[in-house]
mmCIF file of C-alpha atoms and ligand atoms in Angstrom:
data_model
loop_
_atom_site.group_PDB
_atom_site.id
_atom_site.type_symbol
_atom_site.label_atom_id
_atom_site.label_comp_id
_atom_site.label_asym_id
_atom_site.label_seq_id
_atom_site.Cartn_x
_atom_site.Cartn_y
_atom_site.Cartn_z
ATOM 1 C CA MET A 11 -0.027 -0.007 0.042
ATOM 2 C CA ASN A 12 1.342 3.438 -0.903
ATOM 3 C CA CYS A 13 0.610 6.779 0.730
ATOM 4 C CA ILE A 14 -2.083 7.731 -1.732
ATOM 5 C CA GLU A 15 -3.907 4.438 -1.237
ATOM 6 C CA PHE A 16 -3.629 4.824 2.541
ATOM 7 C CA ARG A 17 -5.036 8.355 2.486
ATOM 8 C CA ARG A 18 -7.899 7.341 0.202
ATOM 9 C CA GLU A 19 -8.840 4.476 2.513
ATOM 10 C CA LYS A 20 -8.484 6.669 5.586
ATOM 11 C CA LEU A 21 -10.692 9.321 4.077
ATOM 12 C CA ALA A 22 -13.284 6.797 2.785
ATOM 13 C CA ASP A 23 -13.727 5.258 6.236
ATOM 14 C CA PRO A 24 -11.692 6.962 8.976
ATOM 15 C CA ARG A 25 -12.717 4.504 11.699
ATOM 16 C CA ARG A 26 -11.958 1.217 10.027
ATOM 17 C CA LEU A 27 -8.593 0.513 8.485
ATOM 18 C CA SER A 28 -7.578 -2.669 6.758
ATOM 19 C CA ALA A 29 -4.561 -4.651 8.004
ATOM 20 C CA GLU A 30 -2.504 -3.285 5.116
ATOM 21 C CA ALA A 31 -3.438 0.313 6.065
ATOM 22 C CA VAL A 32 -2.545 -0.273 9.754
ATOM 23 C CA ALA A 33 0.863 -1.723 8.597
ATOM 24 C CA HIS A 34 1.465 1.257 6.358
ATOM 25 C CA GLN A 35 0.579 3.732 9.100
ATOM 26 C CA SER A 36 3.018 2.159 11.469
ATOM 27 C CA ASP A 37 5.854 2.441 8.905
ATOM 28 C CA CYS A 38 5.065 5.893 7.545
ATOM 29 C CA ALA A 39 5.306 8.955 9.747
ATOM 30 C CA ALA A 40 3.651 11.251 7.171
ATOM 31 C CA CYS A 41 0.560 9.066 6.999
ATOM 32 C CA ARG A 42 0.511 8.700 10.781
ATOM 33 C CA GLY A 43 0.354 12.488 10.979
ATOM 34 C CA PHE A 44 -2.328 12.589 8.336
ATOM 35 C CA ALA A 45 -4.400 9.965 10.210
ATOM 36 C CA ALA A 46 -3.978 11.812 13.502
ATOM 37 C CA GLU A 47 -5.205 15.016 11.920
ATOM 38 C CA ILE A 48 -8.285 13.263 10.568
ATOM 39 C CA ASN A 49 -9.007 11.668 13.909
ATOM 40 C CA GLU A 50 -8.621 14.962 15.808
ATOM 41 C CA ASN A 51 -11.034 16.606 13.451
ATOM 42 C CA GLU A 52 -13.792 13.947 13.718
ATOM 43 C CA ALA A 53 -16.063 16.365 15.586
ATOM 44 C CA ARG A 54 -15.389 19.145 13.107
ATOM 45 C CA LEU A 55 -15.962 16.690 10.263
ATOM 46 C CA ALA A 56 -19.372 15.858 11.665
ATOM 47 C CA ALA A 57 -20.152 19.488 11.877
ATOM 48 C CA ALA A 58 -18.910 19.796 8.269
ATOM 49 C CA PHE A 59 -21.996 18.010 7.017
ATOM 50 C CA ALA A 60 -23.900 21.198 7.846
ATOM 51 C CA VAL A 61 -21.644 23.138 5.467
ATOM 52 C CA PRO A 62 -23.422 23.804 2.161
ATOM 53 C CA VAL A 63 -21.900 21.668 -0.631
ATOM 54 C CA PRO A 64 -20.209 23.982 -3.138
ATOM 55 C CA GLU A 65 -21.868 24.397 -6.470
ATOM 56 C CA GLY A 66 -20.693 21.814 -8.951
ATOM 57 C CA LEU A 67 -19.755 19.166 -6.402
ATOM 58 C CA ALA A 68 -23.183 17.436 -6.428
ATOM 59 C CA GLU A 69 -23.129 17.560 -10.174
ATOM 60 C CA ARG A 70 -19.753 15.908 -10.200
ATOM 61 C CA ILE A 71 -20.955 13.048 -7.990
ATOM 62 C CA VAL A 72 -24.076 12.601 -10.102
ATOM 63 C CA LEU A 73 -21.980 12.587 -13.205
ATOM 64 C CA ARG A 74 -19.928 9.705 -11.827
ATOM 65 C CA ARG A 75 -23.053 7.717 -10.855
ATOM 66 C CA LYS A 76 -24.622 8.223 -14.282
ATOM 67 C CA ALA A 77 -21.579 6.912 -16.027
ATOM 68 C CA GLY A 78 -22.313 3.606 -14.270
ATOM 69 C CA THR A 79 -20.303 0.589 -15.230
ATOM 70 C CA ARG A 80 -17.180 2.442 -16.315
ATOM 71 C CA PHE A 81 -16.506 3.215 -12.684
ATOM 72 C CA SER A 82 -15.477 0.845 -9.946
ATOM 73 C CA PRO A 83 -18.120 -0.202 -7.390
ATOM 74 C CA ARG A 84 -16.124 1.395 -4.573
ATOM 75 C CA LEU A 85 -16.767 4.809 -6.055
ATOM 76 C CA GLY A 86 -20.289 5.000 -4.665
ATOM 77 C CA MET A 87 -18.774 5.066 -1.199
ATOM 78 C CA LEU A 88 -16.034 7.400 -2.318
ATOM 79 C CA ALA A 89 -18.626 9.816 -3.692
ATOM 80 C CA ALA A 90 -20.057 10.178 -0.205
ATOM 81 C CA SER A 91 -16.598 10.781 1.198
ATOM 82 C CA VAL A 92 -15.975 13.476 -1.398
ATOM 83 C CA VAL A 93 -18.664 15.588 0.219
ATOM 84 C CA LEU A 94 -17.074 15.080 3.578
ATOM 85 C CA THR A 95 -13.481 15.763 2.457
ATOM 86 C CA PHE A 96 -14.570 18.772 0.434
ATOM 87 C CA ALA A 97 -16.262 20.222 3.499
ATOM 88 C CA PHE A 98 -13.123 19.363 5.510
ATOM 89 C CA GLY A 99 -11.104 21.387 3.002
ATOM 90 C CA ILE A 100 -13.349 24.409 3.562
ATOM 91 C CA LEU A 101 -13.008 24.177 7.351
ATOM 92 C CA GLN A 102 -9.238 24.145 6.923
ATOM 93 C CA TRP A 103 -9.340 27.207 4.634
ATOM 94 C CA LYS A 104 -8.695 29.826 7.328
ATOM 95 C CA ASP A 105 -5.560 28.049 8.544
ATOM 96 C CA ALA A 106 -4.049 28.064 5.074
ATOM 97 C CA GLY A 107 -0.826 30.043 4.989
ATOM 98 C CA SER A 108 1.406 30.265 2.031
ATOM 99 C CA GLN A 109 1.378 26.899 0.279
ATOM 100 C CA ASP A 110 3.811 25.556 -2.153
ATOM 101 C CA TYR A 111 1.212 24.632 -4.768
ATOM 102 C CA ALA A 112 3.522 23.594 -7.567
ATOM 103 C CA ARG A 113 5.756 21.519 -5.347
ATOM 104 C CA LEU A 114 2.797 19.685 -3.832
ATOM 105 C CA ALA A 115 1.576 18.871 -7.320
ATOM 106 C CA ILE A 116 4.966 17.292 -8.197
ATOM 107 C CA GLU A 117 4.903 15.228 -4.976
ATOM 108 C CA HIS A 118 1.466 14.019 -5.860
ATOM 109 C CA VAL A 119 2.616 12.884 -9.306
ATOM 110 C CA MET A 120 5.754 11.253 -7.877
ATOM 111 C CA HIS A 121 3.581 9.129 -5.562
ATOM 112 C CA GLU A 122 1.493 7.843 -8.383
ATOM 113 C CA PRO A 123 3.751 6.556 -11.169
ATOM 114 C CA GLU A 124 1.053 4.221 -12.364
ATOM 115 C CA SER A 125 -0.800 7.203 -13.709
ATOM 116 C CA PHE A 126 1.610 7.234 -16.642
ATOM 117 C CA THR A 127 1.371 3.528 -17.478
ATOM 118 C CA SER A 128 -2.363 2.778 -16.994
ATOM 119 C CA ALA A 129 -5.333 3.853 -19.004
ATOM 120 C CA ARG A 130 -8.187 4.916 -16.780
ATOM 121 C CA LEU A 131 -11.445 6.820 -17.570
ATOM 122 C CA ALA A 132 -9.703 7.898 -20.783
ATOM 123 C CA ASP A 133 -12.777 9.592 -22.115
ATOM 124 C CA PRO A 134 -12.617 12.992 -23.782
ATOM 125 C CA GLU A 135 -16.325 13.709 -23.034
ATOM 126 C CA LEU A 136 -15.886 12.978 -19.342
ATOM 127 C CA PHE A 137 -12.756 15.172 -19.308
ATOM 128 C CA ARG A 138 -14.685 18.035 -20.916
ATOM 129 C CA ARG A 139 -17.477 17.643 -18.319
ATOM 130 C CA VAL A 140 -15.033 17.492 -15.403
ATOM 131 C CA MET A 141 -13.316 20.653 -16.698
ATOM 132 C CA HIS A 142 -16.705 22.339 -17.146
ATOM 133 C CA THR A 143 -17.717 21.455 -13.576
ATOM 134 C CA PHE A 144 -14.428 22.728 -12.249
ATOM 135 C CA GLY A 145 -14.858 25.998 -14.153
ATOM 136 C CA GLY A 146 -12.860 25.490 -17.313
ATOM 137 C CA GLU A 147 -14.410 25.696 -20.774
ATOM 138 C CA MET A 148 -12.499 23.726 -23.405
ATOM 139 C CA GLN A 149 -12.011 25.914 -26.494
ATOM 140 C CA ALA A 150 -10.164 23.072 -28.241
ATOM 141 C CA SER A 151 -8.745 19.663 -27.332
ATOM 142 C CA LEU A 152 -5.559 19.440 -25.244
ATOM 143 C CA GLY A 153 -4.745 16.127 -26.904
ATOM 144 C CA LYS A 154 -5.521 12.521 -25.907
ATOM 145 C CA VAL A 155 -6.701 11.954 -22.362
ATOM 146 C CA ARG A 156 -5.084 8.787 -20.990
ATOM 147 C CA PHE A 157 -5.874 8.750 -17.259
ATOM 148 C CA MET A 158 -8.335 10.427 -14.962
ATOM 149 C CA LYS A 159 -8.740 9.901 -11.234
ATOM 150 C CA LEU A 160 -10.299 11.667 -8.309
ATOM 151 C CA CYS A 161 -7.485 11.820 -5.798
ATOM 152 C CA PRO A 162 -7.086 12.748 -2.145
ATOM 153 C CA VAL A 163 -5.059 16.027 -1.893
ATOM 154 C CA PRO A 164 -4.258 18.113 1.155
ATOM 155 C CA GLU A 165 -7.204 20.376 0.426
ATOM 156 C CA GLY A 166 -9.711 17.529 0.009
ATOM 157 C CA THR A 167 -10.248 15.893 -3.310
ATOM 158 C CA GLY A 168 -9.008 16.842 -6.756
ATOM 159 C CA TRP A 169 -8.864 15.511 -10.254
ATOM 160 C CA HIS A 170 -5.640 13.996 -11.515
ATOM 161 C CA ILE A 171 -5.470 13.874 -15.320
ATOM 162 C CA VAL A 172 -2.739 12.635 -17.644
ATOM 163 C CA PHE A 173 -2.922 13.542 -21.303
ATOM 164 C CA GLU A 174 -0.736 13.395 -24.423
ATOM 165 C CA THR A 175 -0.482 16.512 -26.559
ATOM 166 C CA GLU A 176 -0.647 16.501 -30.333
ATOM 167 C CA GLN A 177 3.215 16.844 -30.201
ATOM 168 C CA GLY A 178 3.444 13.635 -28.208
ATOM 169 C CA GLN A 179 4.333 15.299 -24.845
ATOM 170 C CA LEU A 180 3.030 13.517 -21.824
ATOM 171 C CA ALA A 181 1.593 15.986 -19.287
ATOM 172 C CA THR A 182 -0.271 15.838 -15.919
ATOM 173 C CA LEU A 183 -3.053 18.308 -15.097
ATOM 174 C CA ILE A 184 -4.245 18.489 -11.485
ATOM 175 C CA LEU A 185 -7.401 20.415 -10.568
ATOM 176 C CA ILE A 186 -7.610 21.413 -6.858
ATOM 177 C CA PRO A 187 -10.858 22.961 -5.759
ATOM 178 C CA GLY A 188 -11.405 25.303 -2.833
ATOM 179 C CA LYS A 189 -7.995 27.052 -2.638
ATOM 180 C CA ARG A 190 -7.214 30.501 -4.023
ATOM 181 C CA MET A 191 -3.646 31.234 -5.021
ATOM 182 C CA GLN A 192 -2.495 34.764 -4.247
ATOM 183 C CA ALA A 193 0.121 34.735 -6.991
ATOM 184 C CA GLN A 194 -0.599 34.600 -10.757
ATOM 185 C CA SER A 195 1.582 31.550 -11.009
ATOM 186 C CA GLU A 196 3.977 29.357 -9.013
ATOM 187 C CA GLN A 197 6.685 27.196 -10.414
ATOM 188 C CA ALA A 198 8.669 24.319 -8.955
ATOM 189 C CA THR A 199 11.267 21.725 -9.989
ATOM 190 C CA VAL A 200 11.732 18.547 -7.936
ATOM 191 C CA GLY A 201 13.651 15.386 -8.981
ATOM 192 C CA GLY A 202 13.453 16.172 -12.688
ATOM 193 C CA TRP A 203 9.797 17.078 -12.572
ATOM 194 C CA ASN A 204 8.556 20.574 -13.404
ATOM 195 C CA ALA A 205 5.291 22.106 -12.390
ATOM 196 C CA LEU A 206 3.385 25.330 -12.851
ATOM 197 C CA ALA A 207 0.384 26.189 -10.786
ATOM 198 C CA ARG A 208 -2.123 28.909 -11.717
ATOM 199 C CA PRO A 209 -5.424 30.057 -10.207
ATOM 200 C CA GLY A 210 -8.463 28.892 -12.198
ATOM 201 C CA GLY A 211 -12.002 27.610 -11.994
ATOM 202 C CA GLN A 212 -13.055 26.453 -8.470
ATOM 203 C CA GLY A 213 -9.500 26.791 -7.111
ATOM 204 C CA TYR A 214 -6.204 26.275 -8.944
ATOM 205 C CA TYR A 215 -4.707 23.939 -11.439
ATOM 206 C CA ALA A 216 -1.209 22.641 -11.936
ATOM 207 C CA VAL A 217 0.543 21.339 -15.030
ATOM 208 C CA ILE A 218 3.346 18.898 -14.466
ATOM 209 C CA THR A 219 5.866 17.620 -17.147
ATOM 210 C CA ASP A 220 9.263 15.926 -17.117
ATOM 211 C CA SER A 221 11.131 18.711 -18.855
ATOM 212 C CA PRO A 222 11.276 22.552 -18.516
ATOM 213 C CA ASP A 223 10.758 22.989 -22.267
ATOM 214 C CA SER A 224 7.603 20.917 -22.417
ATOM 215 C CA LEU A 225 6.342 22.640 -19.229
ATOM 216 C CA GLY A 226 6.361 26.028 -21.024
ATOM 217 C CA GLN A 227 4.719 24.466 -24.119
ATOM 218 C CA VAL A 228 2.010 22.558 -22.226
ATOM 219 C CA ASP A 229 1.287 25.602 -20.004
ATOM 220 C CA ALA A 230 0.842 27.770 -23.090
ATOM 221 C CA LEU A 231 -1.416 25.102 -24.633
ATOM 222 C CA VAL A 232 -3.645 24.958 -21.525
ATOM 223 C CA ARG A 233 -3.851 28.752 -21.320
ATOM 224 C CA GLN A 234 -4.750 28.914 -25.080
ATOM 225 C CA ARG A 235 -7.362 26.151 -25.067
ATOM 226 C CA VAL A 236 -9.087 26.474 -21.704
ATOM 227 C CA ARG A 237 -11.089 29.506 -20.679
ATOM 228 C CA TRP A 238 -11.507 29.614 -16.908
ATOM 229 C CA ARG A 239 -14.555 31.043 -15.271
ATOM 230 C CA GLY A 240 -14.173 32.914 -12.050
HETATM 231 ZN ZN1 ZN B 320 2.450 6.865 3.809
HETATM 232 ZN ZN1 ZN B 321 -3.506 11.332 -8.115
#
């Protein structure tokens, strides 16, 4: 079990962990801290159900239900936890200091190498609808969508998308709702990965590539072909 899997399981059902998750927690200090934070906030999480669900979130959950068989059966349960984790993100809002958005995006990608080798929800229409719900109108295609996943992120839940541009560049796009960046953009380089985060839609988005050149090109492509509302 990796950190992403652990966090997903912890968020889906904070009170019941599998043996694998318990084993991961005892080996991984970062996930122990994450679990402690979730546990401490149980009462606040309960209160969070009273927080109005942001516009677009319910639509996103319905969208996933409608798509039916293309999704795994566990996603029904995850959909419920999305509401919870989203509300959790809102409660944490006030505590948010300056965040290293681009670096966090790179760390997310580094923890999920399978996103580059597996095809998942590779559906251009679903991608268009997810972007629309997040607040981005596609003016033209970004290329071929290869992988889409709703992932746990520090702020709650975000979409993790891998696509291939018409020039054959492999790029990751991460959509994080509920957080406003103060800066116009933020850039980071970690372990050969390059990321650029920008405010957009319901929060911010980050583009991640494996070379500085392709980062500039893919960033320009996204800015050209997606019009962000809000
Ligand atoms: Zn871990
Ligand atoms: Zn992910």
